[in-house]
Short mmCIF file of C-alpha atoms in Angstrom, two decimals:
data_model
loop_
_atom_site.label_atom_id
_atom_site.label_comp_id
_atom_site.label_asym_id
_atom_site.label_seq_id
_atom_site.Cartn_x
_atom_site.Cartn_y
_atom_site.Cartn_z
CA MET A 1 15.78 -32.71 -21.72
CA GLY A 2 16.43 -34.12 -18.25
CA GLU A 3 15.83 -32.70 -14.80
CA ALA A 4 18.60 -31.80 -12.40
CA ILE A 5 17.83 -32.42 -8.72
CA VAL A 6 20.19 -31.17 -6.02
CA VAL A 7 20.29 -33.10 -2.74
CA THR A 8 21.27 -30.76 0.07
CA SER A 9 20.92 -30.27 3.82
CA GLY A 10 23.19 -27.58 5.22
CA LYS A 11 24.32 -29.76 8.09
CA GLY A 12 26.81 -32.54 7.52
CA GLY A 13 26.23 -36.19 8.26
CA VAL A 14 22.48 -36.29 7.78
CA GLY A 15 22.69 -38.58 4.76
CA LYS A 16 22.96 -36.44 1.63
CA THR A 17 25.36 -38.79 -0.09
CA THR A 18 23.43 -41.92 0.91
CA THR A 19 20.22 -40.31 -0.29
CA SER A 20 21.81 -39.25 -3.60
CA ALA A 21 23.18 -42.74 -4.19
CA ASN A 22 19.90 -44.45 -3.38
CA VAL A 23 17.61 -42.04 -5.19
CA GLY A 24 19.86 -42.36 -8.24
CA THR A 25 19.77 -46.12 -7.96
CA VAL A 26 15.99 -46.40 -7.67
CA LEU A 27 15.49 -44.10 -10.64
CA ALA A 28 17.88 -46.30 -12.62
CA LEU A 29 15.94 -49.36 -11.43
CA GLN A 30 12.88 -47.77 -13.01
CA GLY A 31 14.78 -47.67 -16.27
CA LYS A 32 15.61 -43.96 -16.31
CA LYS A 33 18.95 -42.67 -17.53
CA VAL A 34 20.54 -41.22 -14.40
CA CYS A 35 23.76 -39.34 -13.79
CA LEU A 36 25.02 -38.81 -10.24
CA VAL A 37 27.19 -35.73 -9.80
CA ASP A 38 29.39 -35.41 -6.73
CA THR A 39 30.13 -31.75 -6.01
CA ASP A 40 31.86 -32.33 -2.70
CA ILE A 41 35.26 -31.48 -4.13
CA GLY A 42 38.08 -32.43 -1.80
CA LEU A 43 35.91 -34.73 0.31
CA ARG A 44 34.39 -37.02 -2.28
CA ASN A 45 32.33 -39.91 -0.99
CA LEU A 46 29.65 -40.72 -3.52
CA ASP A 47 32.02 -42.91 -5.57
CA VAL A 48 32.81 -44.97 -2.45
CA VAL A 49 29.16 -45.42 -1.52
CA MET A 50 28.43 -46.51 -5.10
CA GLY A 51 31.45 -48.82 -5.11
CA LEU A 52 32.96 -47.12 -8.14
CA GLU A 53 36.06 -45.60 -6.58
CA ASN A 54 38.58 -47.69 -8.49
CA ARG A 55 37.06 -46.82 -11.87
CA ILE A 56 37.67 -43.06 -11.64
CA ILE A 57 40.06 -41.66 -14.23
CA TYR A 58 38.97 -38.07 -14.69
CA ASP A 59 36.81 -35.93 -12.44
CA LEU A 60 34.59 -32.83 -12.28
CA VAL A 61 37.48 -30.38 -12.01
CA ASP A 62 39.21 -31.99 -15.02
CA VAL A 63 36.05 -31.42 -17.03
CA ALA A 64 35.61 -27.83 -15.80
CA GLN A 65 39.21 -26.95 -16.62
CA GLY A 66 39.10 -28.63 -20.00
CA ARG A 67 41.59 -31.43 -19.32
CA CYS A 68 39.13 -34.02 -20.61
CA LYS A 69 35.77 -34.36 -22.32
CA LEU A 70 32.67 -34.73 -20.18
CA ASN A 71 32.06 -38.26 -21.52
CA GLN A 72 35.54 -39.38 -20.51
CA ALA A 73 34.95 -38.40 -16.90
CA LEU A 74 31.62 -40.25 -16.57
CA VAL A 75 31.97 -43.54 -14.72
CA LYS A 76 29.49 -46.21 -15.80
CA ASP A 77 27.90 -48.15 -12.96
CA LYS A 78 28.77 -51.83 -12.86
CA ARG A 79 25.17 -52.90 -12.14
CA PHE A 80 23.13 -50.61 -14.39
CA GLU A 81 23.88 -49.58 -17.92
CA CYS A 82 21.76 -46.44 -17.47
CA LEU A 83 23.49 -45.15 -14.32
CA SER A 84 26.62 -42.98 -14.46
CA LEU A 85 28.67 -41.04 -11.96
CA LEU A 86 30.56 -37.79 -12.42
CA PRO A 87 33.00 -37.94 -9.52
CA ALA A 88 34.40 -34.97 -7.61
CA ALA A 89 38.10 -34.21 -7.52
CA GLN A 90 39.90 -35.23 -4.38
CA THR A 91 43.13 -33.27 -4.67
CA THR A 92 41.79 -29.72 -4.92
CA ASP A 93 39.10 -27.77 -3.08
CA LYS A 94 35.69 -26.21 -3.76
CA ASP A 95 37.11 -22.96 -5.10
CA SER A 96 38.62 -24.72 -8.09
CA ILE A 97 35.27 -24.56 -9.88
CA GLN A 98 32.85 -21.70 -10.54
CA PRO A 99 29.02 -21.84 -10.36
CA ASP A 100 28.70 -20.91 -14.05
CA GLN A 101 31.11 -23.71 -15.09
CA MET A 102 29.03 -26.08 -13.00
CA LYS A 103 25.83 -24.88 -14.64
CA LYS A 104 27.35 -25.48 -18.07
CA ILE A 105 28.30 -29.05 -17.17
CA ILE A 106 24.84 -29.82 -15.77
CA ASP A 107 23.16 -28.30 -18.82
CA THR A 108 25.27 -30.54 -21.08
CA LEU A 109 24.37 -33.60 -18.99
CA LYS A 110 20.67 -32.73 -19.18
CA ALA A 111 20.74 -33.40 -22.91
CA ASP A 112 21.87 -37.02 -22.37
CA PHE A 113 20.19 -38.06 -19.13
CA ASP A 114 16.65 -38.14 -17.74
CA TYR A 115 17.72 -37.31 -14.21
CA ILE A 116 20.85 -35.66 -12.85
CA ILE A 117 21.22 -36.08 -9.10
CA ILE A 118 23.63 -33.51 -7.64
CA ASP A 119 25.14 -34.42 -4.28
CA CYS A 120 25.76 -31.15 -2.45
CA PRO A 121 28.50 -30.69 0.17
CA ALA A 122 27.64 -29.54 3.71
CA GLY A 123 27.71 -25.83 4.38
CA ILE A 124 26.33 -22.78 2.64
CA GLU A 125 29.48 -21.51 0.95
CA ARG A 126 30.99 -22.01 -2.48
CA GLY A 127 30.29 -25.74 -2.60
CA PHE A 128 26.59 -25.15 -2.03
CA LYS A 129 26.48 -22.40 -4.64
CA ASN A 130 28.22 -24.67 -7.16
CA ALA A 131 25.80 -27.51 -6.51
CA VAL A 132 22.70 -25.33 -6.78
CA ALA A 133 23.82 -23.39 -9.86
CA GLY A 134 22.57 -25.93 -12.41
CA ALA A 135 19.70 -27.46 -10.46
CA ASP A 136 16.01 -27.32 -11.45
CA HIS A 137 14.69 -29.01 -8.33
CA ALA A 138 15.93 -29.48 -4.80
CA ILE A 139 15.56 -32.14 -2.15
CA VAL A 140 16.41 -31.12 1.39
CA VAL A 141 17.48 -33.91 3.72
CA THR A 142 17.03 -33.53 7.46
CA THR A 143 17.04 -35.79 10.49
CA PRO A 144 14.59 -35.46 13.42
CA GLU A 145 17.07 -33.38 15.41
CA ILE A 146 16.72 -29.70 16.22
CA SER A 147 20.15 -28.80 14.89
CA SER A 148 19.57 -30.47 11.58
CA VAL A 149 16.07 -29.00 11.21
CA ARG A 150 17.52 -25.55 11.93
CA ASP A 151 20.11 -25.96 9.18
CA ALA A 152 17.51 -27.34 6.79
CA ASP A 153 15.45 -24.21 7.47
CA ARG A 154 18.42 -22.03 6.57
CA ILE A 155 19.04 -23.98 3.40
CA ILE A 156 15.39 -23.75 2.37
CA GLY A 157 15.63 -19.99 2.83
CA LEU A 158 18.68 -19.89 0.55
CA LEU A 159 17.06 -22.19 -2.01
CA GLU A 160 14.01 -19.96 -2.15
CA GLN A 161 16.26 -17.15 -3.32
CA GLU A 162 17.52 -19.25 -6.23
CA LYS A 163 14.98 -18.35 -8.88
CA GLN A 164 15.66 -21.29 -11.21
CA VAL A 165 15.07 -23.93 -8.51
CA SER A 166 11.49 -25.10 -7.94
CA PRO A 167 10.21 -25.12 -4.32
CA PRO A 168 12.34 -27.65 -2.39
CA ARG A 169 10.94 -30.94 -1.12
CA LEU A 170 11.87 -32.66 2.11
CA ILE A 171 13.22 -36.06 3.10
CA ILE A 172 13.26 -36.85 6.81
CA ASN A 173 16.07 -39.33 7.27
CA ARG A 174 17.22 -41.58 10.12
CA ILE A 175 13.89 -41.84 11.91
CA ARG A 176 14.15 -44.09 14.95
CA GLN A 177 10.85 -45.64 15.79
CA HIS A 178 11.47 -46.27 19.47
CA LEU A 179 12.60 -42.67 20.09
CA LEU A 180 9.63 -41.38 18.13
CA LYS A 181 7.26 -43.47 20.22
CA SER A 182 8.75 -42.40 23.51
CA GLY A 183 8.47 -38.76 22.41
CA GLU A 184 12.21 -38.16 22.65
CA MET A 185 12.57 -37.32 19.01
CA LEU A 186 11.01 -34.50 17.03
CA GLU A 187 7.79 -35.69 15.49
CA ILE A 188 7.30 -35.55 11.75
CA ASP A 189 4.39 -33.15 12.17
CA GLU A 190 6.53 -30.78 14.20
CA ILE A 191 9.24 -30.76 11.56
CA MET A 192 6.66 -30.13 8.87
CA ASN A 193 5.18 -27.31 10.95
CA ILE A 194 8.50 -25.51 11.07
CA LEU A 195 9.82 -26.15 7.59
CA ALA A 196 6.47 -25.86 5.80
CA ILE A 197 7.55 -27.50 2.53
CA ASP A 198 6.31 -30.62 0.75
CA LEU A 199 7.42 -33.94 2.18
CA ILE A 200 8.74 -36.36 -0.42
CA GLY A 201 9.68 -39.20 1.88
CA ILE A 202 10.61 -40.50 5.30
CA VAL A 203 13.44 -42.99 5.80
CA ILE A 204 13.81 -45.16 8.85
CA ASP A 205 17.24 -45.51 10.41
CA ASP A 206 18.50 -48.87 9.28
CA ASP A 207 21.75 -50.62 10.20
CA GLY A 208 21.77 -52.04 6.71
CA VAL A 209 22.49 -48.57 5.30
CA ILE A 210 25.91 -48.52 6.93
CA SER A 211 26.91 -52.04 5.98
CA SER A 212 25.71 -51.66 2.41
CA SER A 213 27.50 -48.37 1.90
CA ASN A 214 30.68 -50.01 3.22
CA LYS A 215 30.19 -52.69 0.62
CA GLY A 216 29.64 -50.07 -2.06
CA GLU A 217 26.14 -51.25 -2.81
CA PRO A 218 23.26 -48.82 -2.31
CA ILE A 219 20.71 -50.30 0.09
CA ALA A 220 17.91 -49.61 -2.37
CA LEU A 221 19.07 -52.74 -4.24
CA ASN A 222 18.01 -54.89 -1.31
CA PRO A 223 14.18 -54.76 -1.24
CA SER A 224 13.82 -56.56 2.08
CA SER A 225 14.93 -53.55 4.12
CA LYS A 226 12.56 -50.79 5.17
CA ALA A 227 15.00 -48.07 4.17
CA ALA A 228 15.15 -49.55 0.67
CA MET A 229 11.37 -49.44 0.40
CA ALA A 230 11.43 -45.84 1.57
CA TYR A 231 13.94 -44.91 -1.15
CA ARG A 232 11.91 -46.75 -3.77
CA ASN A 233 8.84 -44.79 -2.70
CA ILE A 234 10.80 -41.57 -2.98
CA GLY A 235 11.88 -42.57 -6.47
CA ARG A 236 8.29 -43.20 -7.50
CA ARG A 237 7.22 -39.83 -6.08
CA ILE A 238 9.97 -38.09 -8.08
CA LEU A 239 8.56 -39.80 -11.17
CA GLY A 240 5.20 -38.24 -10.33
CA GLU A 241 3.35 -41.18 -8.78
CA THR A 242 1.27 -40.69 -5.66
CA VAL A 243 2.54 -43.10 -3.02
CA PRO A 244 1.21 -43.01 0.55
CA LEU A 245 3.73 -42.47 3.35
CA MET A 246 5.08 -45.60 4.93
CA ASP A 247 3.39 -46.77 8.09
CA LEU A 248 5.95 -46.34 10.84
CA ASP A 249 4.35 -48.74 13.29
CA GLU A 250 5.80 -52.19 13.01
CA LYS A 251 3.14 -54.80 12.42
CA GLN A 252 2.79 -56.83 15.56
CA GLY A 253 2.69 -60.55 15.10
CA PHE A 254 0.30 -63.00 16.67
CA PHE A 255 2.81 -63.98 19.32
CA HIS A 256 3.26 -60.35 20.38
CA ARG A 257 -0.48 -59.90 20.73
CA VAL A 258 -0.79 -62.98 22.94
CA LYS A 259 2.06 -61.67 25.07
CA ALA A 260 0.39 -58.29 25.31
CA LEU A 261 -2.87 -59.97 26.34
CA LEU A 262 -1.11 -61.86 29.08
CA GLY A 263 0.42 -58.59 30.22
CA MET A 264 3.93 -59.75 29.51
CA ARG A 265 4.79 -56.52 27.70
CA MET B 1 1.12 44.54 17.75
CA PRO B 2 1.61 47.02 20.62
CA ALA B 3 5.09 46.84 22.09
CA THR B 4 3.70 46.84 25.58
CA GLN B 5 2.02 43.43 25.22
CA SER B 6 4.27 40.73 26.60
CA LEU B 7 5.59 38.14 24.18
CA VAL B 8 6.08 35.42 26.78
CA THR B 9 3.35 34.60 29.26
CA ILE B 10 4.21 32.38 32.20
CA LYS B 11 1.30 30.47 33.63
CA GLY B 12 1.40 28.37 36.74
CA ARG B 13 -0.43 25.06 36.77
CA LYS B 14 -0.79 22.23 39.21
CA ASP B 15 1.70 20.09 37.27
CA GLY B 16 4.20 22.87 36.52
CA LEU B 17 4.71 25.95 34.40
CA VAL B 18 3.32 26.68 30.95
CA LEU B 19 5.16 29.24 28.85
CA VAL B 20 2.89 30.63 26.16
CA MET B 21 4.97 32.22 23.41
CA ASN B 22 3.70 34.87 21.06
CA GLU B 23 3.51 33.36 17.60
CA ALA B 24 3.78 36.51 15.45
CA CYS B 25 6.85 38.34 16.78
CA ALA B 26 10.48 37.81 15.78
CA TYR B 27 12.08 34.73 17.30
CA ARG B 28 15.04 36.78 18.53
CA ASP B 29 12.74 39.10 20.51
CA LEU B 30 11.11 36.05 22.00
CA LEU B 31 14.39 34.75 23.34
CA ILE B 32 15.36 38.12 24.78
CA GLU B 33 12.06 38.44 26.58
CA LEU B 34 12.18 34.84 27.80
CA LYS B 35 15.59 35.41 29.38
CA GLU B 36 14.41 38.67 30.98
CA LYS B 37 11.25 37.12 32.34
CA LEU B 38 13.08 34.17 33.84
CA ALA B 39 15.72 36.39 35.35
CA ALA B 40 13.04 38.67 36.78
CA SER B 41 11.19 35.91 38.60
CA THR B 42 13.35 35.82 41.67
CA ASN B 43 11.72 32.80 43.22
CA LEU B 44 13.00 30.66 40.34
CA ASN B 45 16.50 31.06 41.69
CA LYS B 46 15.59 29.53 44.99
CA ASN B 47 16.17 25.90 45.56
CA GLY B 48 13.09 23.79 45.51
CA PRO B 49 11.48 20.77 43.90
CA VAL B 50 11.97 20.26 40.16
CA ILE B 51 9.27 22.10 38.20
CA SER B 52 8.28 20.77 34.83
CA VAL B 53 7.91 23.29 32.03
CA LYS B 54 5.71 23.04 28.97
CA ILE B 55 6.35 25.45 26.14
CA GLU B 56 3.43 26.36 23.91
CA MET B 57 4.66 27.80 20.61
CA GLY B 58 1.27 28.22 18.90
CA ASN B 59 1.46 28.42 15.13
CA ARG B 60 5.20 29.00 14.95
CA TYR B 61 7.53 26.48 13.37
CA ILE B 62 10.65 25.76 15.38
CA ASP B 63 13.42 23.46 14.25
CA ALA B 64 15.60 21.12 16.29
CA ASP B 65 18.32 23.75 16.91
CA GLN B 66 15.80 26.22 18.21
CA ARG B 67 14.30 23.56 20.45
CA ASP B 68 17.75 22.91 21.89
CA GLN B 69 18.30 26.63 22.35
CA LEU B 70 15.05 26.98 24.32
CA LYS B 71 15.86 23.96 26.43
CA GLN B 72 19.31 25.34 27.15
CA ILE B 73 17.93 28.66 28.38
CA ILE B 74 15.43 26.98 30.65
CA HIS B 75 17.78 24.29 31.90
CA SER B 76 20.19 26.99 33.04
CA TYR B 77 17.85 27.14 36.02
CA ASP B 78 18.65 24.03 37.99
CA HIS B 79 15.20 23.04 39.08
CA LEU B 80 13.39 23.71 35.80
CA LYS B 81 12.90 20.81 33.38
CA VAL B 82 11.42 21.07 29.91
CA GLU B 83 8.68 18.50 29.61
CA GLU B 84 7.40 19.33 26.17
CA ILE B 85 7.76 21.90 23.44
CA HIS B 86 4.55 22.01 21.51
CA SER B 87 4.02 23.65 18.16
CA ASN B 88 1.06 23.42 15.81
CA VAL B 89 3.33 23.47 12.76
CA LEU B 90 5.04 20.47 11.13
CA THR B 91 7.29 20.29 8.11
CA TYR B 92 6.51 17.78 5.38
CA ALA B 93 9.64 15.86 6.33
CA GLU B 94 8.45 15.51 9.92
CA LEU B 95 4.99 14.51 8.75
CA ASP B 96 6.47 11.85 6.49
CA LYS B 97 8.45 10.51 9.41
CA ILE B 98 5.33 10.25 11.54
CA LYS B 99 3.46 8.56 8.70
CA GLU B 100 6.36 6.15 8.31
CA GLN B 101 6.22 5.33 12.02
CA GLU B 102 2.50 4.71 11.97
CA LYS B 103 2.15 2.79 8.75
CA MET B 104 1.46 -0.92 8.74
CA VAL B 105 3.76 -3.04 6.63
CA THR B 106 2.12 -6.33 5.68
CA MET B 107 4.30 -9.25 4.65
CA VAL B 108 3.29 -12.75 3.62
CA ARG B 109 6.27 -15.06 4.00
CA ILE B 110 8.16 -17.40 6.29
CA VAL B 111 11.17 -15.84 7.95
CA ARG B 112 13.56 -18.78 8.06
CA SER B 113 16.74 -19.35 10.02
CA GLY B 114 19.37 -16.79 9.06
CA GLN B 115 16.91 -14.40 7.44
CA VAL B 116 16.31 -10.89 8.72
CA LEU B 117 13.11 -8.93 8.12
CA SER B 118 13.36 -5.34 9.22
CA VAL B 119 10.74 -2.64 8.59
CA GLN B 120 9.98 0.99 9.42
CA GLY B 121 6.58 1.26 11.07
CA ASN B 122 4.40 -1.57 12.33
CA LEU B 123 4.93 -5.05 11.00
CA LEU B 124 2.08 -7.42 10.23
CA LEU B 125 3.63 -10.74 9.29
CA ILE B 126 1.37 -13.39 7.88
CA GLY B 127 3.53 -16.49 8.25
CA ASP B 128 6.02 -17.91 10.71
CA VAL B 129 9.28 -16.75 12.18
CA ASN B 130 11.39 -19.88 12.52
CA PRO B 131 14.14 -20.41 15.08
CA GLY B 132 17.19 -18.41 13.95
CA GLY B 133 15.05 -15.92 12.03
CA VAL B 134 14.95 -12.25 13.04
CA ILE B 135 12.18 -9.67 12.65
CA SER B 136 12.44 -6.09 13.69
CA ALA B 137 10.21 -3.01 13.42
CA SER B 138 10.32 0.58 14.59
CA GLY B 139 6.75 0.14 15.82
CA ASN B 140 4.68 -2.84 16.89
CA ILE B 141 4.95 -6.39 15.63
CA TYR B 142 1.97 -8.63 14.93
CA VAL B 143 2.62 -12.19 13.77
CA LEU B 144 -0.23 -14.23 12.33
CA GLY B 145 1.65 -17.48 12.69
CA SER B 146 4.19 -18.83 15.09
CA LEU B 147 6.96 -16.66 16.44
CA ARG B 148 9.89 -18.97 17.21
CA GLY B 149 12.80 -16.68 16.41
CA VAL B 150 13.88 -13.25 17.60
CA ALA B 151 11.52 -10.26 17.50
CA SER B 152 12.49 -6.66 18.21
CA ALA B 153 9.79 -3.98 18.41
CA GLY B 154 10.14 -0.24 18.97
CA GLN B 155 13.60 -0.19 17.46
CA GLY B 156 15.47 2.95 16.47
CA GLU B 157 14.01 5.39 18.96
CA ASP B 158 13.62 3.14 21.99
CA ARG B 159 9.86 3.14 21.94
CA LYS B 160 8.91 1.60 25.24
CA ASP B 161 5.23 1.42 24.36
CA ALA B 162 5.68 -1.01 21.46
CA VAL B 163 4.07 -4.44 21.68
CA ILE B 164 4.70 -7.84 20.12
CA VAL B 165 1.71 -10.08 19.46
CA ALA B 166 1.84 -13.57 17.98
CA SER B 167 -0.66 -16.35 17.30
CA ILE B 168 1.85 -18.79 18.73
CA MET B 169 4.33 -17.13 21.04
CA ALA B 170 7.49 -19.22 21.43
CA PRO B 171 10.34 -16.76 20.78
CA THR B 172 13.98 -17.30 21.61
CA GLN B 173 14.40 -13.62 22.39
CA LEU B 174 12.23 -10.53 22.54
CA LYS B 175 13.32 -6.94 22.50
CA ILE B 176 11.17 -3.89 23.11
CA GLY B 177 13.07 -0.63 22.81
CA VAL B 178 16.37 -1.45 24.48
CA THR B 179 14.96 -3.96 26.95
CA MET B 180 15.62 -7.60 26.15
CA SER B 181 14.22 -10.84 27.42
CA ARG B 182 15.01 -14.39 26.58
CA ASN B 183 13.29 -17.69 26.86
CA GLU B 184 14.53 -19.83 29.71
CA ARG B 185 12.90 -23.00 28.46
CA ASN B 186 14.92 -25.28 26.25
CA THR B 187 14.39 -25.43 22.52
CA ALA B 188 12.74 -28.84 22.39
CA GLU B 189 10.13 -27.88 24.99
CA VAL B 190 9.30 -24.64 23.22
CA LEU B 191 8.59 -26.49 20.00
CA THR B 192 5.85 -28.55 21.61
CA GLU B 193 4.29 -25.80 23.71
CA ARG B 194 1.33 -23.92 22.38
CA HIS B 195 1.09 -20.38 23.61
CA MET B 196 -1.87 -19.03 21.74
CA PHE B 197 -2.41 -15.35 21.03
CA GLU B 198 -0.11 -13.83 23.54
CA CYS B 199 1.08 -10.28 23.79
CA ALA B 200 4.47 -9.06 24.96
CA TYR B 201 4.84 -5.55 26.34
CA LEU B 202 7.21 -3.64 28.54
CA ASP B 203 5.98 -3.31 32.11
CA GLU B 204 7.53 -0.01 33.14
CA HIS B 205 7.00 -0.66 36.84
CA ILE B 206 9.32 -3.64 36.87
CA GLY B 207 11.31 -2.68 33.77
CA LYS B 208 10.86 -6.12 32.24
CA ILE B 209 9.11 -7.58 29.25
CA VAL B 210 5.91 -9.36 30.22
CA ILE B 211 4.20 -11.99 28.09
CA ASP B 212 0.57 -12.60 28.78
CA ARG B 213 -2.64 -13.76 27.21
CA ILE B 214 -4.20 -10.72 25.64
CA GLN B 215 -7.42 -11.34 27.59
CA THR B 216 -5.56 -11.42 30.90
CA THR B 217 -3.74 -8.24 30.08
CA MET B 218 -7.02 -6.53 29.27
CA LYS B 219 -8.60 -7.67 32.52
CA LYS B 220 -5.74 -6.30 34.57
CA GLY B 221 -6.42 -2.98 32.93
CA ASN B 222 -2.77 -2.21 32.34
CA LEU B 223 -2.90 -2.50 28.60
CA PRO B 224 0.01 -0.67 27.07
CA PHE B 225 -0.72 2.66 25.48
CA THR B 226 -0.44 1.37 21.91
CA LEU B 227 -3.14 -1.25 22.32
CA ASN B 228 -5.37 1.10 24.30
CA LYS B 229 -5.36 3.48 21.39
CA MET B 230 -6.90 0.96 19.05
#
């Protein structure tokens, strides 16, 4: 029996879809059977980020309304045998599916997969309720901005009311080191003070995330980037390993230290 | 009871009049005599400064309608003002209401954005109030944690003596009774500031909510009534 993890944030544009794609990918890299479920009906993106858009034949709404079998709608990833995607419909909206239908679909998937990653749409309305209905665990994504922390707080409050979901865990996304250092960005400690939930990972803002999602290849596949390492760490923590948080300070090279000594920086 | 003994006794005091009502006679007789007595005292009809009136009912129960009736009779004289109607008797319903007002409701939780926590009585919250969260109580509010949202004390009956105390005081808005105050600092600054153990109360002289360290407030000696009681 697998675990269903919903990735949510309240606010839009903080990186739910990117996080879902990458967390799914790293779990698949570890050899787990993973199914990504896009619940953002009408504004589907996860298929694009995964580079699987042109393989979609049926979608979530087709399954819910009985136009196809669940297996027919699953899109196999081109890189991993063990990674599948259940895409959202693009032509209808969020009201075309009910939370209990969603729960039934997730429960069926749990029999076949180790992990089901549910990508939640922004907002707290029907789309959110659909996404949370079948989830056992929740990951809340936030960025170090007041508005996004505020929305994360609201979402955590709503998740705490969902009895079947275990206490949510937090990913702080899009951390910019130079803003953090100059004190212009909310510090991680401050965010943790307000939200008061377990931290499961921090991800540094990386230009590579944008280019790789344009290419349809999750950045986690490219181990040289810091964001990829962050996602891999998150994956290991989901699997129950204890991994220390990434050191945010960039290691300064010999040349930098000489420069600093000479007072050039 | 001899009929000659008066049912209403008017006593003059430094701070106004005290009407002592007989507690054993019929209420109707009491009203008749009260009207007669007031009409008889000719100097009450003269213009003068406003005199405050305290009515002492003894061991007689009087309900809200009767209170209004008494007030009406006395307020028909322009410069008389009822300050207080005191009776030694309470109904169970009234007692319950007082108990409700004075009880302490203890909660252990985080009030997150969009959540509302509203209680009758005094609220002791062990946990934080995050920005966007709202807490409200008919009495005082004590937060063992950081108060970053909206807190309203003394709600319902406009209790001006209510106080709000928090371990970390960084609210977006405070309300005591009907008086409101808001934080002028911007949100990012508030998050980093550490205002430890501060108390908000309504300063009746300036009609504004004042936030101060509890020690400073004590030194000034103008501790609000509620805290003085403790």
